[in-house]
PDB file of C-alpha atoms in Angstrom:
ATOM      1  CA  UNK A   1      21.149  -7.831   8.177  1.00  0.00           C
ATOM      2  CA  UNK A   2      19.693 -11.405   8.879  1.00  0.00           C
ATOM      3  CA  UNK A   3      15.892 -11.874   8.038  1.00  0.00           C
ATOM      4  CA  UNK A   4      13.852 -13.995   9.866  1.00  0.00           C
ATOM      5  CA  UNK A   5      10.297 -15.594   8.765  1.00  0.00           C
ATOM      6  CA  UNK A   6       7.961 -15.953  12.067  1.00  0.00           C
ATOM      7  CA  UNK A   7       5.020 -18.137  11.971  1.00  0.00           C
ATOM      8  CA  UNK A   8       1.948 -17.505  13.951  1.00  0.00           C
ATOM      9  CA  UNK A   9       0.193 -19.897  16.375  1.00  0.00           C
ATOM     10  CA  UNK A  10      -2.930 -18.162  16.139  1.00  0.00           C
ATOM     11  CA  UNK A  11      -5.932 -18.863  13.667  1.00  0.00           C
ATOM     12  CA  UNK A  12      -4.627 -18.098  10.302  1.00  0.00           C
ATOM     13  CA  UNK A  13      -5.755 -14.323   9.093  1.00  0.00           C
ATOM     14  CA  UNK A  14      -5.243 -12.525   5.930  1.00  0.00           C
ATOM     15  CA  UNK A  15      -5.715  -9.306   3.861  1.00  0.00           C
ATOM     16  CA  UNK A  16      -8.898  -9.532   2.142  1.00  0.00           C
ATOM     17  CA  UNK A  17      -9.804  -6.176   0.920  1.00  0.00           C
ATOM     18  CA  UNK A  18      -8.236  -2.797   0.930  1.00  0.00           C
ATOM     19  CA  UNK A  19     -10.923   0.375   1.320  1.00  0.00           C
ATOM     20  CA  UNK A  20     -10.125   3.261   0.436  1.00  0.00           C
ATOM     21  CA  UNK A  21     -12.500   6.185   2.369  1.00  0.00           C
ATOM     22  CA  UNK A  22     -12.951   9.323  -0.547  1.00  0.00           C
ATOM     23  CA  UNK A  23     -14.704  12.370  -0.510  1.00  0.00           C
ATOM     24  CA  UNK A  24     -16.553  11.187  -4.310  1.00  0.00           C
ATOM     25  CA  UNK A  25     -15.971   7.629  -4.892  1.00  0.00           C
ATOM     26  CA  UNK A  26     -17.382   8.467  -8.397  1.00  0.00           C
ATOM     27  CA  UNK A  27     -14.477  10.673  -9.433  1.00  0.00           C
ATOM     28  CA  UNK A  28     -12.220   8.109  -7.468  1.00  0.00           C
ATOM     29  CA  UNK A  29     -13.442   5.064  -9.134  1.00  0.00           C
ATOM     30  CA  UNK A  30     -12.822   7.043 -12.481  1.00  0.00           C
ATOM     31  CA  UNK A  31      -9.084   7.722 -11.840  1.00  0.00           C
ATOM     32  CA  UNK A  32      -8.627   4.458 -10.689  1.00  0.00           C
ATOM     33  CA  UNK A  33      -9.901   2.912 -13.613  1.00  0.00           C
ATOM     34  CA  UNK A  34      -7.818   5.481 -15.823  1.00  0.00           C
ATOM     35  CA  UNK A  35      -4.415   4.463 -13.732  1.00  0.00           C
ATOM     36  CA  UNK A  36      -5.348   0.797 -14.207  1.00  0.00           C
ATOM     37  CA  UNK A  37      -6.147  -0.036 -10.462  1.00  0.00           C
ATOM     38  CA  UNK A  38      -9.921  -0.120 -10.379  1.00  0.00           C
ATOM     39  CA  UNK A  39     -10.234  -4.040  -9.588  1.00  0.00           C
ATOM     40  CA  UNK A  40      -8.032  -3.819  -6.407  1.00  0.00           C
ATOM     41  CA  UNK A  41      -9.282  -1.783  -4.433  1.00  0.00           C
ATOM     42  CA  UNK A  42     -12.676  -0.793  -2.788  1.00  0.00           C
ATOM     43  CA  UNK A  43     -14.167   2.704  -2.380  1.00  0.00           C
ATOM     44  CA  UNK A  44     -16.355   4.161  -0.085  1.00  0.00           C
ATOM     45  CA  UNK A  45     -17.689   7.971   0.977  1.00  0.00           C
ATOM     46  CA  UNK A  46     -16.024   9.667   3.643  1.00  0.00           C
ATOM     47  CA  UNK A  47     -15.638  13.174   4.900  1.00  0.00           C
ATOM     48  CA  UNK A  48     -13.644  12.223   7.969  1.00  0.00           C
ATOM     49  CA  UNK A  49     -10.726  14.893   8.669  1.00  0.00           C
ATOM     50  CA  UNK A  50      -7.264  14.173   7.846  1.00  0.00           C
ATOM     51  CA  UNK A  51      -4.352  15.946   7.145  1.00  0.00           C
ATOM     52  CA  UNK A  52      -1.075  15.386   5.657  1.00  0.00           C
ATOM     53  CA  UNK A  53       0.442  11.877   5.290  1.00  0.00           C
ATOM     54  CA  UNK A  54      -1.692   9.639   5.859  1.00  0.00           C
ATOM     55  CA  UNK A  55       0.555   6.728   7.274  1.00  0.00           C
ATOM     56  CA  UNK A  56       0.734   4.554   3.773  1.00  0.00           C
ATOM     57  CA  UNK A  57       0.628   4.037   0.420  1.00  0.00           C
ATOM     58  CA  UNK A  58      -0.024   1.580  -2.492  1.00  0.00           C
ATOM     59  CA  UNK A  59       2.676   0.097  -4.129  1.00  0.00           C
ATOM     60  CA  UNK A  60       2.973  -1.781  -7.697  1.00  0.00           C
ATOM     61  CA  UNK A  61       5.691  -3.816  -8.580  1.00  0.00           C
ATOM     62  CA  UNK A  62       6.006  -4.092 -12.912  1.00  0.00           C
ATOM     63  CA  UNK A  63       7.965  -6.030 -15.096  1.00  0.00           C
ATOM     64  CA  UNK A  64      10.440  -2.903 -16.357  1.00  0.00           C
ATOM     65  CA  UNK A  65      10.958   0.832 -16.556  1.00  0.00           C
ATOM     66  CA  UNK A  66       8.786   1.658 -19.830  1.00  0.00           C
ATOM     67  CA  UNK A  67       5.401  -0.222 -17.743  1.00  0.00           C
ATOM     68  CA  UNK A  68       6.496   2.116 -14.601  1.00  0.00           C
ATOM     69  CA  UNK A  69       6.378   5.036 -17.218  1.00  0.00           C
ATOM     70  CA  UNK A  70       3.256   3.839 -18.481  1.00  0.00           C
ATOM     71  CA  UNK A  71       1.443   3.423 -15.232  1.00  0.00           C
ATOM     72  CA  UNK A  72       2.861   7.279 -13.708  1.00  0.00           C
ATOM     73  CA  UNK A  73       1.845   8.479 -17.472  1.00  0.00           C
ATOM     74  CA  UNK A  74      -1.856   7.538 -16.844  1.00  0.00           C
ATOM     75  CA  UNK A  75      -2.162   8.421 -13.332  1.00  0.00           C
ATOM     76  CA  UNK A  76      -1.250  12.282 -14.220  1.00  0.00           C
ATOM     77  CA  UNK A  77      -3.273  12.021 -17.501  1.00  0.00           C
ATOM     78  CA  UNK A  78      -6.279  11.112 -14.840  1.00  0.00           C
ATOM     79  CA  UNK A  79      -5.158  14.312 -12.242  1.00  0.00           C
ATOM     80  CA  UNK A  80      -2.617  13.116 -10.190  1.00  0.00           C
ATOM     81  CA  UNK A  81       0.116  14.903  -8.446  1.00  0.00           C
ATOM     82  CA  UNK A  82       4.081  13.931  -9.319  1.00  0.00           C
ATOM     83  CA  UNK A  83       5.780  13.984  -5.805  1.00  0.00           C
ATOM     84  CA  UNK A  84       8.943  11.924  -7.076  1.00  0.00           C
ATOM     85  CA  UNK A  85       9.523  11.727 -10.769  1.00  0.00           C
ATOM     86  CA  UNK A  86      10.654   8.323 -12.418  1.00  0.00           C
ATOM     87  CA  UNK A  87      14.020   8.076 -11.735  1.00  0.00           C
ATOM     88  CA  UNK A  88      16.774   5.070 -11.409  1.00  0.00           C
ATOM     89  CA  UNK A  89      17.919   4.580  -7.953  1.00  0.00           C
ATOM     90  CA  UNK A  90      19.985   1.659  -5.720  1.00  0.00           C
ATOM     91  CA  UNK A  91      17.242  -0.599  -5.930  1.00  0.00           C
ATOM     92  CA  UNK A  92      15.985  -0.099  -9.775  1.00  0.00           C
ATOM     93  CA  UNK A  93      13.731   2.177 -10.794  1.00  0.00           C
ATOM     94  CA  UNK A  94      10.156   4.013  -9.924  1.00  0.00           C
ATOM     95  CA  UNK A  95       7.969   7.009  -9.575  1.00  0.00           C
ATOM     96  CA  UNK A  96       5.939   8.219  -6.881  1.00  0.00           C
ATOM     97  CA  UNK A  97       2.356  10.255  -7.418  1.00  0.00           C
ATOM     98  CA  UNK A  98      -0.647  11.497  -5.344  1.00  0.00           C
ATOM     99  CA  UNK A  99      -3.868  10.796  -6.725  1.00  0.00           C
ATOM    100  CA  UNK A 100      -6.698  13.012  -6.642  1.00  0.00           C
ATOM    101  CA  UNK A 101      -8.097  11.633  -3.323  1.00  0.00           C
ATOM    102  CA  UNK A 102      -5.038  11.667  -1.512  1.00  0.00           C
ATOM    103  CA  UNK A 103      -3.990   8.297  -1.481  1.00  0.00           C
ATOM    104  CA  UNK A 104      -0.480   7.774  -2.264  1.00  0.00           C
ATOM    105  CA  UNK A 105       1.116   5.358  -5.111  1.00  0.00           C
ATOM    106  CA  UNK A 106       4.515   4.210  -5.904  1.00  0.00           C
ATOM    107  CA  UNK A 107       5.294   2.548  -9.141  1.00  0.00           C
ATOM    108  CA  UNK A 108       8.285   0.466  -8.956  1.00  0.00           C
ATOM    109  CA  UNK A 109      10.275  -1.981 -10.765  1.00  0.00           C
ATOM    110  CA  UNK A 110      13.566  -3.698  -9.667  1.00  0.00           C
ATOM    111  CA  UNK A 111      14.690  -3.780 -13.421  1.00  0.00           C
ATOM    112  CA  UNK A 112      17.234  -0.207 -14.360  1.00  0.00           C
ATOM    113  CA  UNK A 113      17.181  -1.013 -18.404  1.00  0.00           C
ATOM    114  CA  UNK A 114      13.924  -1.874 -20.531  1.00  0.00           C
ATOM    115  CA  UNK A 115      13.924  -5.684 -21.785  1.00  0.00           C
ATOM    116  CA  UNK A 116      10.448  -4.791 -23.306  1.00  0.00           C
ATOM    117  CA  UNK A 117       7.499  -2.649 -23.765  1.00  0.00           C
ATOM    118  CA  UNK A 118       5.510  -1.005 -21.595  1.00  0.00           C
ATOM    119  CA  UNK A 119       2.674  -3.916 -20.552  1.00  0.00           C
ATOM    120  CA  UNK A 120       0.536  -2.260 -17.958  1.00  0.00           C
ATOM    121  CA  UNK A 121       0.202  -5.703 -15.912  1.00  0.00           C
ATOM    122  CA  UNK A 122       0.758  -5.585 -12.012  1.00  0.00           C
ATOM    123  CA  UNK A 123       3.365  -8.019 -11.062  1.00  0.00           C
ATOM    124  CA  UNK A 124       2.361  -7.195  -7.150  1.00  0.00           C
ATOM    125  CA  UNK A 125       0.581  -4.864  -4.980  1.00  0.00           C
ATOM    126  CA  UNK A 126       1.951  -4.199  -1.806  1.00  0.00           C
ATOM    127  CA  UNK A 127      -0.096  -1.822   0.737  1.00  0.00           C
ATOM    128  CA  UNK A 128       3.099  -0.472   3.425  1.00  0.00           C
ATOM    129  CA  UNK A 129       1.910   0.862   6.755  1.00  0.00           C
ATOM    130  CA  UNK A 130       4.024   3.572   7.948  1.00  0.00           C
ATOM    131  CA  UNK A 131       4.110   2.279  11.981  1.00  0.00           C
ATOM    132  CA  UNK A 132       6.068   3.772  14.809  1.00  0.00           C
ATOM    133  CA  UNK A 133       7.314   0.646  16.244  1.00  0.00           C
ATOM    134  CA  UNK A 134       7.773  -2.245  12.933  1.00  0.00           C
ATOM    135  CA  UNK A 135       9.013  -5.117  15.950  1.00  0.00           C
ATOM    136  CA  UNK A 136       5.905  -4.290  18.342  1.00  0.00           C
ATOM    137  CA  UNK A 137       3.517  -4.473  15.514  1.00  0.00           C
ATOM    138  CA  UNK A 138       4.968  -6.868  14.198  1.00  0.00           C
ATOM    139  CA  UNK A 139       4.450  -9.123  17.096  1.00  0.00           C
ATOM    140  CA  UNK A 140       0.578  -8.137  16.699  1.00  0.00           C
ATOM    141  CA  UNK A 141       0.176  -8.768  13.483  1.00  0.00           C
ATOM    142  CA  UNK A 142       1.587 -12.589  14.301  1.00  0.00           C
ATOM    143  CA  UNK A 143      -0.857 -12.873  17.219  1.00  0.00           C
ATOM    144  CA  UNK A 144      -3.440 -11.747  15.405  1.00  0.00           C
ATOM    145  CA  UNK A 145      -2.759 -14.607  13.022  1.00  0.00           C
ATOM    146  CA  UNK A 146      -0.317 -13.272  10.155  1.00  0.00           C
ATOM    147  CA  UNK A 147       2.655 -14.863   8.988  1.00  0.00           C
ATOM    148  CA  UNK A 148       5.624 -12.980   8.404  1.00  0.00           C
ATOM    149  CA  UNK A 149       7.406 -13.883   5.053  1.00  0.00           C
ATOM    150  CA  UNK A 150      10.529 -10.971   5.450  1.00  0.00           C
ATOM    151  CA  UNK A 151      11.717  -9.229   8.402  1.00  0.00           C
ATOM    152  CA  UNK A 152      14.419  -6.855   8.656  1.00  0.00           C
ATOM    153  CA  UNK A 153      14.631  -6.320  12.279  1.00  0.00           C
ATOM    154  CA  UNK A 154      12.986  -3.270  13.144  1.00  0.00           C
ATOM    155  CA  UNK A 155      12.836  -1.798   9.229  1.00  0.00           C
ATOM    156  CA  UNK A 156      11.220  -3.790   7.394  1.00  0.00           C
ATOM    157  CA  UNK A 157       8.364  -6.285   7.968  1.00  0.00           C
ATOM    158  CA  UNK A 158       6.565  -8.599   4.515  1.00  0.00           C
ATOM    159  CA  UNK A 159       3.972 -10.762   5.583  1.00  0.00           C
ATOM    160  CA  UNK A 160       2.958 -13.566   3.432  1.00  0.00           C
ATOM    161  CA  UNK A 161      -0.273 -13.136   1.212  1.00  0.00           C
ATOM    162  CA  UNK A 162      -3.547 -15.008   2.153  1.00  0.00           C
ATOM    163  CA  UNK A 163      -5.776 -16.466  -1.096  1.00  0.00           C
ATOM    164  CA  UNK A 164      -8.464 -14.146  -0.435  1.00  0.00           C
ATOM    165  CA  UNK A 165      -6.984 -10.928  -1.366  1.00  0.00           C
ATOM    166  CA  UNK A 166      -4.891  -9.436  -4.246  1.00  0.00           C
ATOM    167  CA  UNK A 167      -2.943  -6.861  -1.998  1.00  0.00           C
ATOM    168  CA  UNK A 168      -0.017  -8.086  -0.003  1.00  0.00           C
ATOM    169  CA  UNK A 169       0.656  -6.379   3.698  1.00  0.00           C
ATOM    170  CA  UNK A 170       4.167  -5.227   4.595  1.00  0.00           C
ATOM    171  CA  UNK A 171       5.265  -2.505   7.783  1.00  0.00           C
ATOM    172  CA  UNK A 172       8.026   0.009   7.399  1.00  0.00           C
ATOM    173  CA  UNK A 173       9.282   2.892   9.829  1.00  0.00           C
ATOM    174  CA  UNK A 174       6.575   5.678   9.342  1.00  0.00           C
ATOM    175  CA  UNK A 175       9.482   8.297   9.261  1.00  0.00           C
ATOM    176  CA  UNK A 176      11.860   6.417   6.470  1.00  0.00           C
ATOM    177  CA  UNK A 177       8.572   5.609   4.476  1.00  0.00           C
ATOM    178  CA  UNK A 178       7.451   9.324   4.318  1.00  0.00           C
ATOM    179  CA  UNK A 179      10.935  10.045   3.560  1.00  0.00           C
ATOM    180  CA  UNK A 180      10.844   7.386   0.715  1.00  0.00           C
ATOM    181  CA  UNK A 181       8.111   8.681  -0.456  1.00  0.00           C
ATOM    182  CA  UNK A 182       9.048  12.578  -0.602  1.00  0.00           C
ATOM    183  CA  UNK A 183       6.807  14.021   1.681  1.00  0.00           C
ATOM    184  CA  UNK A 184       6.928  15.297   5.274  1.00  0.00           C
ATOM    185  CA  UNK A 185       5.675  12.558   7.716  1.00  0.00           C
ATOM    186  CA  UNK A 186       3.473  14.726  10.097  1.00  0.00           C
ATOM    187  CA  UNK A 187      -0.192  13.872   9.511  1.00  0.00           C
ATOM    188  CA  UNK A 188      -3.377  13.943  11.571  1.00  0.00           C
ATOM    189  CA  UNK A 189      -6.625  12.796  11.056  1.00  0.00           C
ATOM    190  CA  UNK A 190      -7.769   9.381   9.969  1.00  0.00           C
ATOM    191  CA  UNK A 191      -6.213   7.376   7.885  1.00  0.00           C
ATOM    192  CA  UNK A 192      -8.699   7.377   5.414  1.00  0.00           C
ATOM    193  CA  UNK A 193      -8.385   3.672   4.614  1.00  0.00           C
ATOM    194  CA  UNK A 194     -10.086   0.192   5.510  1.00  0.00           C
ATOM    195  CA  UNK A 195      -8.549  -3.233   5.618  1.00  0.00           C
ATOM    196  CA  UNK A 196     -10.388  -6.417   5.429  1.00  0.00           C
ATOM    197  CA  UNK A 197     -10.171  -9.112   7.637  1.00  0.00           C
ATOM    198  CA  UNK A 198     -10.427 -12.775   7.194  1.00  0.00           C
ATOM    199  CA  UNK A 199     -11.129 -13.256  10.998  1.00  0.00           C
ATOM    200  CA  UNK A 200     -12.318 -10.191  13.525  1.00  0.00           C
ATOM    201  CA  UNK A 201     -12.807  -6.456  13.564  1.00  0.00           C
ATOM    202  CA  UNK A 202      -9.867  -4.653  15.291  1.00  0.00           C
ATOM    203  CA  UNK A 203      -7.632  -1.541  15.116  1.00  0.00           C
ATOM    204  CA  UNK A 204      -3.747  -1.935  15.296  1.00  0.00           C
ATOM    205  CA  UNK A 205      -1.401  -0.014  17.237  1.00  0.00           C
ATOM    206  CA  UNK A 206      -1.061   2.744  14.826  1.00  0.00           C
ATOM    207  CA  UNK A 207      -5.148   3.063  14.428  1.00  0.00           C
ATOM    208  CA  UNK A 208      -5.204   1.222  10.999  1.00  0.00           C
ATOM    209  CA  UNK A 209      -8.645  -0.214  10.789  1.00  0.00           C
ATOM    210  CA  UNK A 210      -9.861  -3.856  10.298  1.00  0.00           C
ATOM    211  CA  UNK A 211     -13.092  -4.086   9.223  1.00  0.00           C
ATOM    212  CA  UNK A 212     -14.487  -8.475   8.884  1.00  0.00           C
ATOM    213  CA  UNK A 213     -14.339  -8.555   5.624  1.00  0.00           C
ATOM    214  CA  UNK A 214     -17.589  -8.891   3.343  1.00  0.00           C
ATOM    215  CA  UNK A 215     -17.878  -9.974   0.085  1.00  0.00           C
ATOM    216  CA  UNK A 216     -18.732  -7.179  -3.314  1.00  0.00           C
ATOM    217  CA  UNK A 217     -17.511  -4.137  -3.471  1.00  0.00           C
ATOM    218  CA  UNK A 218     -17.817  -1.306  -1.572  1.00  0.00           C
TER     219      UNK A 218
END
């Protein structure tokens, strides 16, 4: 599989905030402080419908198994849901959990043996959109101004990170990402999250919304 990096012509744009839409962001912002996740993302109140997956999830990258332990360890002391227990597979070794707002997290680390203890630092966020088409919006995410750091044809899409935002953006196939993730991919609703924008206000194909990013929290 050849990968490709595709540079945009377009004024530069990056991910600047990730927003998160819960039913109590109190109760929210308390798991996510538990889990260890409270300073990268935002929160704000929502009742908006939505129902099963949701079309993404949250992804940290650690240093080793024991810190992916950790991590999955605190988000079910705190109330989440175990869809996919820690387990080694071709690619290393992670865990994937539901917290109480519905957002979905994967805890992941390309290391199979512990070379140390269990730190509880975030080598890397990564939000993944589940999309129906990764090459169309792809292509819209370059013309919007994004430049694409990975791409494996039409699985697998990595864009490079901005400076203004911890979380970096990446697109994979909304069927194989439900199916990576252990739930069914049917979903309606909204997608109950927010993205902010360096540049404009916009929806993408698969009616993720981009919201001009402002600054404090939400």
């Amino acid at each position: 599989m050849s990968m490709a990096t595709i540079a945009s012509t377009a004024a530069p744009m990056s991910l600047a905030s990730v927003t998160l839409e819960v039913a109590d962001p109190e109760a929210a912002h308390r798991f996510h402080t538990a889990f260890g996740v409270d300073t990268y993302v935002r929160l704000r109140v929502s009742d908006g419908h939505s129902a099963g997956f949701r079309g993404f999830t949250l992804g940290l990258t650690v240093s080793g198994p024991a810190t992916v332990d950790g991590f999955l360890g605190a988000a079910v002391d705190a109330g989440a849901t175990v869809l996919k227990p820690a387990a080694k597979s071709l690619w290393g070794y992670g865990g994937v959990v539901q917290a109480p707002d519905g957002t979905i997290w994967k805890i992941a680390t390309s290391a199979k043996k512990d070379t140390g203890p269990d730190t509880r630092e975030i080598d890397e966020l990564v939000l993944l959109l589940g999309v129906a088409d990764v090459k169309a919006t792809r292509q819209f995410y370059v013309g919007k101004g994004l430049t694409v750091a990975k791409s494996f044809g039409g699985k697998y899409t990595e864009f490079a990170p901005g400076s203004s935002g911890p979380v970096k953006l990446a697109l994979y196939k909304r069927s194989a990402l439900a199916k990576d993730l252990g739930v069914p991919a049917d979903g309606t609703g909204s997608h109950r999250i927010a993205l902010g924008s360096t540049t404009d206000t916009f929806t993408d194909p698969d009616g993720f919304v981009w919201e001009a990013a402002v600054e404090g929290r939400s």
